[in-house]
Short mmCIF file of C-alpha atoms in Angstrom, two decimals:
data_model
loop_
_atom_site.label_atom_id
_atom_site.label_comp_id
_atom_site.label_asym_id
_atom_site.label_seq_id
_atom_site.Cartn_x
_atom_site.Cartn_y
_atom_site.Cartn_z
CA UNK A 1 -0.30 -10.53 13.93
CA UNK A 2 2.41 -8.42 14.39
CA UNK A 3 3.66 -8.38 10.28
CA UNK A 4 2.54 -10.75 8.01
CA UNK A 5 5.31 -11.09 5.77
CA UNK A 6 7.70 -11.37 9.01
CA UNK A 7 8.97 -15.16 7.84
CA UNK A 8 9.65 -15.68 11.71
CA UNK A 9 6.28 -14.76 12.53
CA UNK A 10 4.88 -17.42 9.92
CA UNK A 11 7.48 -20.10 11.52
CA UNK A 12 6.35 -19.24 15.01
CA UNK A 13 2.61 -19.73 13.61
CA UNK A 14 3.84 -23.53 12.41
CA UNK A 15 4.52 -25.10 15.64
CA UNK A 16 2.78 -27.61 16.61
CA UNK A 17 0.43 -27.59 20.19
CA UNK A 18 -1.98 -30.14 21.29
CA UNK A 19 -5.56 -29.20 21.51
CA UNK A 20 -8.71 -31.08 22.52
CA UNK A 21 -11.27 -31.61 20.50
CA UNK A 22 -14.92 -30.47 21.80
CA UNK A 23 -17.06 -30.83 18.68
CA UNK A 24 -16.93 -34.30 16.11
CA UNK A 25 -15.47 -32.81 12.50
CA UNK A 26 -15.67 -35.11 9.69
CA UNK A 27 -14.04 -35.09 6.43
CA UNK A 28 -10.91 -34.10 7.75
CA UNK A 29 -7.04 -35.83 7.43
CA UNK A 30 -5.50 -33.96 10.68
CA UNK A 31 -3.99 -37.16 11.75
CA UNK A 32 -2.42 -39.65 8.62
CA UNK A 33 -2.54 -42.63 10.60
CA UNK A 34 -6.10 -42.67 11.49
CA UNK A 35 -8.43 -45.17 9.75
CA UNK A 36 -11.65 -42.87 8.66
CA UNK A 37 -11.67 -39.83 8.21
CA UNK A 38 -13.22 -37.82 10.72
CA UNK A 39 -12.08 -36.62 14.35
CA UNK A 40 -14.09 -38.01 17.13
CA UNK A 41 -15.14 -35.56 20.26
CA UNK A 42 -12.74 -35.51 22.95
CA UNK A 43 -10.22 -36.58 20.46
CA UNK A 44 -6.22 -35.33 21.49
CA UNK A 45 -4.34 -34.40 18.18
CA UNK A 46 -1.72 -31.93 17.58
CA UNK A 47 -2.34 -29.51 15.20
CA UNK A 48 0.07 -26.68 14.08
CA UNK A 49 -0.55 -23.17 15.98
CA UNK A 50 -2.09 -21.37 13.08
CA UNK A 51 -4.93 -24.09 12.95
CA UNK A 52 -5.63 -24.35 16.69
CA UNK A 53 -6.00 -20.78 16.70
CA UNK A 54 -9.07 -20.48 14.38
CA UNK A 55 -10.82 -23.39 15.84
CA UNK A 56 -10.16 -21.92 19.55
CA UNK A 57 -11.70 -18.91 18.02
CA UNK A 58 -14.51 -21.42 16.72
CA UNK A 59 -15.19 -22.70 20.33
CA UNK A 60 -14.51 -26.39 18.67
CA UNK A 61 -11.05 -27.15 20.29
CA UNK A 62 -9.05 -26.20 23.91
CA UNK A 63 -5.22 -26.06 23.85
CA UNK A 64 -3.36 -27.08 26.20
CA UNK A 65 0.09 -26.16 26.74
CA UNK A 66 3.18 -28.01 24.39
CA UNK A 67 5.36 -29.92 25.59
CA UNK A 68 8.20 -26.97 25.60
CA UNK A 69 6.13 -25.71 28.68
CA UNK A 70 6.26 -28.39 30.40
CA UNK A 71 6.57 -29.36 34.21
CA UNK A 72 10.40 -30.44 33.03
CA UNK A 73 11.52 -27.56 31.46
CA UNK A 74 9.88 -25.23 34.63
CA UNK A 75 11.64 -27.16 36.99
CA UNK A 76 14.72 -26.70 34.79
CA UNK A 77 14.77 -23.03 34.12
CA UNK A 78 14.01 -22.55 38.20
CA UNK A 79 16.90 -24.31 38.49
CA UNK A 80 19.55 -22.67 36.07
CA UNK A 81 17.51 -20.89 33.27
CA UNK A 82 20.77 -19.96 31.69
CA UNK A 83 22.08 -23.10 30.96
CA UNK A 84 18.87 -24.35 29.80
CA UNK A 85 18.74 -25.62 25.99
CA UNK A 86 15.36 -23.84 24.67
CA UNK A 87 16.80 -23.71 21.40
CA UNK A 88 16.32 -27.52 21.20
CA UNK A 89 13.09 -27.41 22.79
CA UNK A 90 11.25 -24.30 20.79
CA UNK A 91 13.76 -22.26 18.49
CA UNK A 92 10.66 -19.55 19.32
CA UNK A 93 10.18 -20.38 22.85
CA UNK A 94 9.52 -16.47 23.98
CA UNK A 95 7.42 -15.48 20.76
CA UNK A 96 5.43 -18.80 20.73
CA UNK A 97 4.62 -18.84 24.25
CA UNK A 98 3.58 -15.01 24.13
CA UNK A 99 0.89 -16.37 21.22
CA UNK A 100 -0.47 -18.96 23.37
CA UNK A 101 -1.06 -16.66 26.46
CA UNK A 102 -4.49 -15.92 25.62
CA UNK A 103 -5.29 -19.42 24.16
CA UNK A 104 -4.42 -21.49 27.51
CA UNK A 105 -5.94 -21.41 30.96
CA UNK A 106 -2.70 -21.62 32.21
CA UNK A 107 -1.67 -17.89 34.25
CA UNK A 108 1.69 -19.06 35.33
CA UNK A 109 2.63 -18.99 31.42
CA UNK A 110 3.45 -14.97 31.00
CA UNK A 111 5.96 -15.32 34.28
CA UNK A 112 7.56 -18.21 33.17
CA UNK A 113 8.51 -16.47 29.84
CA UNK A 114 9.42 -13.08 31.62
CA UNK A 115 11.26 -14.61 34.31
CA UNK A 116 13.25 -17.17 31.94
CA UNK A 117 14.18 -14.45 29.84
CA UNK A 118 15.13 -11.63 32.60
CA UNK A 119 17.59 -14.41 34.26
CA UNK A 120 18.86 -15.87 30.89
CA UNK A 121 19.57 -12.25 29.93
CA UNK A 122 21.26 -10.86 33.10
CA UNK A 123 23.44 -14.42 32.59
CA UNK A 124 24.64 -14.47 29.27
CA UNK A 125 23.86 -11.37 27.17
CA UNK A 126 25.45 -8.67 29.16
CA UNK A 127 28.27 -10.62 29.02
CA UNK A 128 28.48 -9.81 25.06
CA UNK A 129 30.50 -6.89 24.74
CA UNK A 130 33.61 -8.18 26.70
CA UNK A 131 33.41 -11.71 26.72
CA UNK A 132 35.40 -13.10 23.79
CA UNK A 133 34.11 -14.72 20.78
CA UNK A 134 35.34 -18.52 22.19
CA UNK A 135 33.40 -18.29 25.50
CA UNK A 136 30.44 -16.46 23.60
CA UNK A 137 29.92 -20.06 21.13
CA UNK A 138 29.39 -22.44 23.76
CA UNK A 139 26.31 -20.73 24.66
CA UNK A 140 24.92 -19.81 21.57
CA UNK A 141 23.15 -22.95 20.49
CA UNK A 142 21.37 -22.61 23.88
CA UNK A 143 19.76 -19.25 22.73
CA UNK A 144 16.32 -19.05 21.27
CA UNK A 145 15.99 -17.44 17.92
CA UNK A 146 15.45 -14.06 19.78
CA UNK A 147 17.89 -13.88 22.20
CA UNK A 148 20.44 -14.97 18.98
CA UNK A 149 19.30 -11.97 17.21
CA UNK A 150 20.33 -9.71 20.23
CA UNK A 151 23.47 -11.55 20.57
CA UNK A 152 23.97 -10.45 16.93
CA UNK A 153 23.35 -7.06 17.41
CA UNK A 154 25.36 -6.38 20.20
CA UNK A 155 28.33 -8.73 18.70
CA UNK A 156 27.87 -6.99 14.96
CA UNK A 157 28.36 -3.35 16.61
CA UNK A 158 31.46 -4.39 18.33
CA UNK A 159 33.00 -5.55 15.61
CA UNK A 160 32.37 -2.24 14.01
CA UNK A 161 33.42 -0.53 16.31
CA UNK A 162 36.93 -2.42 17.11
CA UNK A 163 37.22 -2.06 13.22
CA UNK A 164 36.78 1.51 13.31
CA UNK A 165 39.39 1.66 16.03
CA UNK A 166 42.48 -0.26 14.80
CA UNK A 167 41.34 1.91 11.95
CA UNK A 168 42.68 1.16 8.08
CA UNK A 169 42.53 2.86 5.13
CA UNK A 170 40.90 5.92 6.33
CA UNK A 171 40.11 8.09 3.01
CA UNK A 172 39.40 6.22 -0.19
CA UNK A 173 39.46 7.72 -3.10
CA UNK A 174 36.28 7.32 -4.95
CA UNK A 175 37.28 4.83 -8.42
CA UNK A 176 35.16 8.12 -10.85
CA UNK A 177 38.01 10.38 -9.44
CA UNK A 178 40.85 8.04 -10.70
CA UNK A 179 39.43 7.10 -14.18
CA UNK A 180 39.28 11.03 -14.96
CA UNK A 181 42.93 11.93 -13.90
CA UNK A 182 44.08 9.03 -15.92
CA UNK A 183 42.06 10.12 -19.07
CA UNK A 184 43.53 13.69 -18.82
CA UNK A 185 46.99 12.69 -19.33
CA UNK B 1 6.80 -9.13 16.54
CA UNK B 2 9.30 -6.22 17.43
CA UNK B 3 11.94 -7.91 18.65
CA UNK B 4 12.45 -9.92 15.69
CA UNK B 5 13.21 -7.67 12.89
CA UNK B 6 16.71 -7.52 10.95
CA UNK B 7 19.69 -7.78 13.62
CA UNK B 8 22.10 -5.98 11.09
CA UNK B 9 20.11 -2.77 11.60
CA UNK B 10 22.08 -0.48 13.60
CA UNK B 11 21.07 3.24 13.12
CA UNK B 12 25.17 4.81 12.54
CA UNK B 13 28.31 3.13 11.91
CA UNK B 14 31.33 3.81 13.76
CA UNK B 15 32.30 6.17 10.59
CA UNK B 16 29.79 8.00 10.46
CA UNK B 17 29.96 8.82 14.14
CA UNK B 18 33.23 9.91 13.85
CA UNK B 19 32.05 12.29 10.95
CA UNK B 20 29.75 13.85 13.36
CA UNK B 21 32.45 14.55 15.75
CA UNK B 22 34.29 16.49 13.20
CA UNK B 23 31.96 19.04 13.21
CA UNK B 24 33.20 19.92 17.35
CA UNK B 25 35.31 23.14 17.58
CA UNK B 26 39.16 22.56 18.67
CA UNK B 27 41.59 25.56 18.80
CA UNK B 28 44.56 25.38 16.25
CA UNK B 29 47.61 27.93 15.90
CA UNK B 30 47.96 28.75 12.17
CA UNK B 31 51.04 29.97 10.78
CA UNK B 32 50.05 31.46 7.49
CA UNK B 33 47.14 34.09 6.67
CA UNK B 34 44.57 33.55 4.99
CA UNK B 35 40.47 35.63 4.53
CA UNK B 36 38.30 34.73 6.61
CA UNK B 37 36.40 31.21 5.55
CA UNK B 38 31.96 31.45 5.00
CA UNK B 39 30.45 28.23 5.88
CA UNK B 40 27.12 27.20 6.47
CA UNK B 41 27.39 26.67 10.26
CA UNK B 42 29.68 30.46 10.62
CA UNK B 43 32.21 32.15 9.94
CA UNK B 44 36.14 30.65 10.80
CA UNK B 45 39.08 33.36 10.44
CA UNK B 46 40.24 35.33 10.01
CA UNK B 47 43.66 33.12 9.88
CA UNK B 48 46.36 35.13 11.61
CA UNK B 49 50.13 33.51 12.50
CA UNK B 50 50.78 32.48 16.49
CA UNK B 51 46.83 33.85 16.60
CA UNK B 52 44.80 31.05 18.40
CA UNK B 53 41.69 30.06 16.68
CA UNK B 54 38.93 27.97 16.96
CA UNK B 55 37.66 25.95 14.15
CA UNK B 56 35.70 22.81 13.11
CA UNK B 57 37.43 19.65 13.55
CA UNK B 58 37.69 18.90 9.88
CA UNK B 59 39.07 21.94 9.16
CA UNK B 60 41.59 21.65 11.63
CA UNK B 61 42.78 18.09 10.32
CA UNK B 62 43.20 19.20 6.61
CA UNK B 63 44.93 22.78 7.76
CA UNK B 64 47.43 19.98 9.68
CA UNK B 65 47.80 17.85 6.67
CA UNK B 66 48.65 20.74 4.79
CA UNK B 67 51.51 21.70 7.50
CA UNK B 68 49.50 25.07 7.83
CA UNK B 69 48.83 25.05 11.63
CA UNK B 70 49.21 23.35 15.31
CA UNK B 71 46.92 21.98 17.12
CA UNK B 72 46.49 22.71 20.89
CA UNK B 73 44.92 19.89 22.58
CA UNK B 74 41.92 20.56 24.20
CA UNK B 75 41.93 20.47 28.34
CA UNK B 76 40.99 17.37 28.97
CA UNK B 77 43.26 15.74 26.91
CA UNK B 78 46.07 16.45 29.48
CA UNK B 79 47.45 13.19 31.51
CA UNK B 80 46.78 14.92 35.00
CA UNK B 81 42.68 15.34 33.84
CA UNK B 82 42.93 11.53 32.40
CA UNK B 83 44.46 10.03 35.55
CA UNK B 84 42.28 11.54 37.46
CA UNK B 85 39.01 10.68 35.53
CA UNK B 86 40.49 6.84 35.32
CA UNK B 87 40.89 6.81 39.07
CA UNK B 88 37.29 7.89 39.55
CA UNK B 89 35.94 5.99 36.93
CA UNK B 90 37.16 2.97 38.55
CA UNK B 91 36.00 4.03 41.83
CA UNK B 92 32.54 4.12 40.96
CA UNK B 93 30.86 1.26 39.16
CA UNK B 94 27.58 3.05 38.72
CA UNK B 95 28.17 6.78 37.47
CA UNK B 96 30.00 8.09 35.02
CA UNK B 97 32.56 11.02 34.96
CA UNK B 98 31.88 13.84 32.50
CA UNK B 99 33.86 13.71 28.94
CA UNK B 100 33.12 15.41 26.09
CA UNK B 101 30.56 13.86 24.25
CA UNK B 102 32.61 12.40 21.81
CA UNK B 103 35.83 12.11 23.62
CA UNK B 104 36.48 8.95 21.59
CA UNK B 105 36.74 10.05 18.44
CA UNK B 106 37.98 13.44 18.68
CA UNK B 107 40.87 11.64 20.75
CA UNK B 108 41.39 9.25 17.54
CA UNK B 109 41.27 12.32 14.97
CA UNK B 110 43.74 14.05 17.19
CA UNK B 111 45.79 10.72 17.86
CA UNK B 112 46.32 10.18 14.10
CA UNK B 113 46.68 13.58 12.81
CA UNK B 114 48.73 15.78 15.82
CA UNK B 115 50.84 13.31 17.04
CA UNK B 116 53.11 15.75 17.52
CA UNK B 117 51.09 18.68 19.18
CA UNK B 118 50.42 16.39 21.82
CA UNK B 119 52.56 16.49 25.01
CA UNK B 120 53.04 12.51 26.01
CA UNK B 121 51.22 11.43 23.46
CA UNK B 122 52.05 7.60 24.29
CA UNK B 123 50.36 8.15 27.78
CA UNK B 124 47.24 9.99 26.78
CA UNK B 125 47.00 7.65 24.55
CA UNK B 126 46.89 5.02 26.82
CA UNK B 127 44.58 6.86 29.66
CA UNK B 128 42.50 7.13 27.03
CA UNK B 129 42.04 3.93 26.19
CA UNK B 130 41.96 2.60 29.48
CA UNK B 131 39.61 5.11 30.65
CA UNK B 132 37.48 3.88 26.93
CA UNK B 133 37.60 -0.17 28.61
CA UNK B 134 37.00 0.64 31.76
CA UNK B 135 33.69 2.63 30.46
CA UNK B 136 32.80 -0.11 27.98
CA UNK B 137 33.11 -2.58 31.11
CA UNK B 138 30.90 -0.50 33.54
CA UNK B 139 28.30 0.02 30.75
CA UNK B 140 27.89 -3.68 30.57
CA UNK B 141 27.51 -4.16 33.96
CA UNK B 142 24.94 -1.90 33.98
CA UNK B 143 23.07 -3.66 31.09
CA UNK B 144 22.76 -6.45 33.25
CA UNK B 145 21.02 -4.79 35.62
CA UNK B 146 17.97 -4.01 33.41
CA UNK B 147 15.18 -5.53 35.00
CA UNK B 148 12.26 -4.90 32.95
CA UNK B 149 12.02 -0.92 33.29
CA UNK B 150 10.53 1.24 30.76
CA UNK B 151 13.06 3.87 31.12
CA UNK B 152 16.62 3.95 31.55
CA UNK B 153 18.71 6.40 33.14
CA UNK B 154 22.35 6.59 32.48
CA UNK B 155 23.91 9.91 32.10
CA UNK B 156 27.37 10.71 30.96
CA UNK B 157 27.34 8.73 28.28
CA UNK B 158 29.16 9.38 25.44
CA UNK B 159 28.12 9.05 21.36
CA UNK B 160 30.65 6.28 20.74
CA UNK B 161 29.13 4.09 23.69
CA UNK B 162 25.61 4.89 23.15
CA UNK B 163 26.03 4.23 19.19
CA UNK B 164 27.81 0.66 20.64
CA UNK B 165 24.85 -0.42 22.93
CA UNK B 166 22.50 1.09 20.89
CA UNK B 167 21.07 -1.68 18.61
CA UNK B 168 21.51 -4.45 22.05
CA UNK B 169 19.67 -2.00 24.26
CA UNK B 170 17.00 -1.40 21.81
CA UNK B 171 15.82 -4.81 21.23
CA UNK B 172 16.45 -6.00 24.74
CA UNK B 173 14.14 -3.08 26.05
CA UNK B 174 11.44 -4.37 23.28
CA UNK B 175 11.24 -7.67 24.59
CA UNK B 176 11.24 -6.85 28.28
CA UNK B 177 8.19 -4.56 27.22
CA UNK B 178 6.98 -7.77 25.71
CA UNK B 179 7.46 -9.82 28.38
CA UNK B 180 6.23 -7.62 31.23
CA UNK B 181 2.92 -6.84 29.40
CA UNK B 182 1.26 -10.12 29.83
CA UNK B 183 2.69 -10.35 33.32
CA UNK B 184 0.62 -7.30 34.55
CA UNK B 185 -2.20 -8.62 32.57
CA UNK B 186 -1.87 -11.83 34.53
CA UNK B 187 -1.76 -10.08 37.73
CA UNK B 188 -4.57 -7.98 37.25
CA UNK B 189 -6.94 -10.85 36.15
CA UNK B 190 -6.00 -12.89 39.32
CA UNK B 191 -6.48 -9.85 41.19
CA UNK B 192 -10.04 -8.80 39.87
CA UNK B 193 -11.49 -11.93 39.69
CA UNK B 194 -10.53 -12.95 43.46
CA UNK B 195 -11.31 -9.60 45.27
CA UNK B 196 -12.81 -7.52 43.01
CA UNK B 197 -13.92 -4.14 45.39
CA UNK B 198 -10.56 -4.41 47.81
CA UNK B 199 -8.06 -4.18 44.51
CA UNK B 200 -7.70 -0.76 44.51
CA UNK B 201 -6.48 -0.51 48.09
CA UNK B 202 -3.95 -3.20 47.91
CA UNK B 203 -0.58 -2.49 47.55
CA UNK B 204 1.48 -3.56 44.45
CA UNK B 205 3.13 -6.98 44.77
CA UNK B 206 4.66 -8.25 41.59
CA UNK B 207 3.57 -11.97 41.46
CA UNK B 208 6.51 -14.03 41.66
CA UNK B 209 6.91 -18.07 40.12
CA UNK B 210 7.79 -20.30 42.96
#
């Protein structure tokens, strides 16, 4: 755990992932709708990442990969990962699916996420400095929380910087400087 | 998670950049006299009329505001050296020619406050600027070819550009590191598991998604 007061890192840490029960556990409400109380072995529930995690560590559940991994979404960022929504599908697709790396048996995971985000950066980020702000918004609610953020960045410095350049009031006068001038006379 | 941390964090603003750049000598042609001047980073004087001197950047702007000197713009600030680095600028979309490491902002400073030392000011002014876009442009282009390298190599640079990319690059670098990591990891596991004594002898081949 990278910081534990990072309030994206507790978000990321909420998501929900299906796991497999291996061992019965009783006296326990994971799912609302069930009539007792107790999961069965071999059971299928989804339980949020945080949860899955200690029982994985527990050797009492397997996780299996979320449906924002899926054979759909693969086939989809192959396809055109820069047009893909993963907003919609995981606002935390990159951060999430780096968390679950070591949980799943699934290898392909790690490329997925580095491949999806070298094309979907070479696509639309670079494009940030010039491209204006119009073109830039049709995109953005595509973008995962993390590629937002370096949207942000690279959009906040340029509109520093073109502020700085059609320059304004260039020296102000601190407000102490005026009160004491005025007191004098 | 480092690539998640405040967005609004970039290390100087365009301001204080500029303030930097004040501190870069420029030559200026007083017309009064004055004692030589004691400053922390030397000494400046002494002033002498139709004497050329060098002096901080600041120094030279508030001597101008006060009508007490001229400035003479620095060499590269002619429209022959600016046509010529525009030209090969846009010639090559990889490298970039050699300014002054804060050409931007001295050329601002100068722009606002020596209008009139400035032979055709109107077209320096707009070399400059075009030679500024045509930078910003290129730099971009380069971003996008980032693929996941620890270290980047772009020289020629200057402050203004590097203080512009500099919060983008940053984070961008932070989550290829992120992303490559468990991709090497990935590859080695396969790797060891399958052939674990003829590893070391294979060459390197990046595993690719299909």
């Amino acid at each position: 755990m990278a910081n534990y007061y990072d309030i994206d890192d507790i978000l990321i840490e909420e998501e929900f992932v299906p796991v497999l029960f291996h061992k019965p556990a009783n006296g326990v409400t994971i799912d609302p709708s069930a009539e007792t109380n107790c999961v069965e072995q071999g059971a299928k529930v989804e339980l949020p990442f945080w949860l899955a995690h200690e029982l994985h560590l527990r050797q009492a559940v397997s996780v299996t990969l979320p449906a924002c991994f899926d054979q759909k979404t693969r086939l989809e960022i192959q396809a055109d990962a820069a047009c893909v929504d993963l907003r919609s599908r995981c606002p935390y697709f990159y951060e999430f699916g780096c968390k679950l790396q070591p949980l799943v048996t699934d290898r392909t995971l790690g490329i997925l996420l580095s491949t999806a985000f070298k094309l979907r950066y070479k696509e639309r980020l670079t494009k940030v400095y010039t491209a204006a702000h119009i073109t830039a918004s049709k995109f953005l609610p595509l973008l995962t929380k993390e590629e937002t953020n370096l949207y942000e960045a690279a959009h906040l410095s340029m509109t520093a910087f073109k502020k700085w350049r059609t320059g304004g009031p260039r020296f102000q006068r601190a407000s102490i400087l005026g009160r004491k001038r005025k007191e004098s006379y | 998670m480092a690539g998640q941390t405040d967005p609004h964090i970039s290390l100087f603003s365009p301001q204080e950049v500029e303030f930097m750049a004040e501190d870069e000598l420029v030559q200026i042609v007083p017309n009064m006299n004055m004692e030589p001047l004691n400053f922390i980073s030397g000494d400046f004087g002494r002033f002498v009329p139709q004497i050329p001197i060098e002096v901080p950047l600041w120094l030279a702007v508030a001597l101008k505001r006060r009508g007490k000197c001229t400035f003479r713009p620095p060499g590269w600030l002619s429209v022959d050296n600016l046509t010529q680095i525009l030209e090969a600028e846009r010639e090559s979309q990889s490298t970039f020619q050699a300014l002054p490491f804060s050409y931007v902002e001295i050329a601002r400073l100068l722009f606002d406050h020596a209008r009139d030392d400035i032979p055709d000011m109107y077209m320096v002014r707009s070399l400059v600027e075009d030679i500024r876009d045509v930078r910003l442009h290129k730099l971009e282009t380069n971003l996008g070819s980032f693929q996941g390298t620890s270290a980047v190599k772009i020289s020629n640079v200057s402050a203004m550009e590097v203080n512009l990319v500099r919060p983008f690059v940053r984070r961008a670098l932070e989550a290829f590191y992120k992303h490559d990591k468990p991709e090497a990891d990935a590859d080695r596991d396969t790797r060891s598991s399958r052939q674990p004594r003829e590893a070391n002898n294979e060459p390197r081949r990046p595993l690719r998604q299909r």
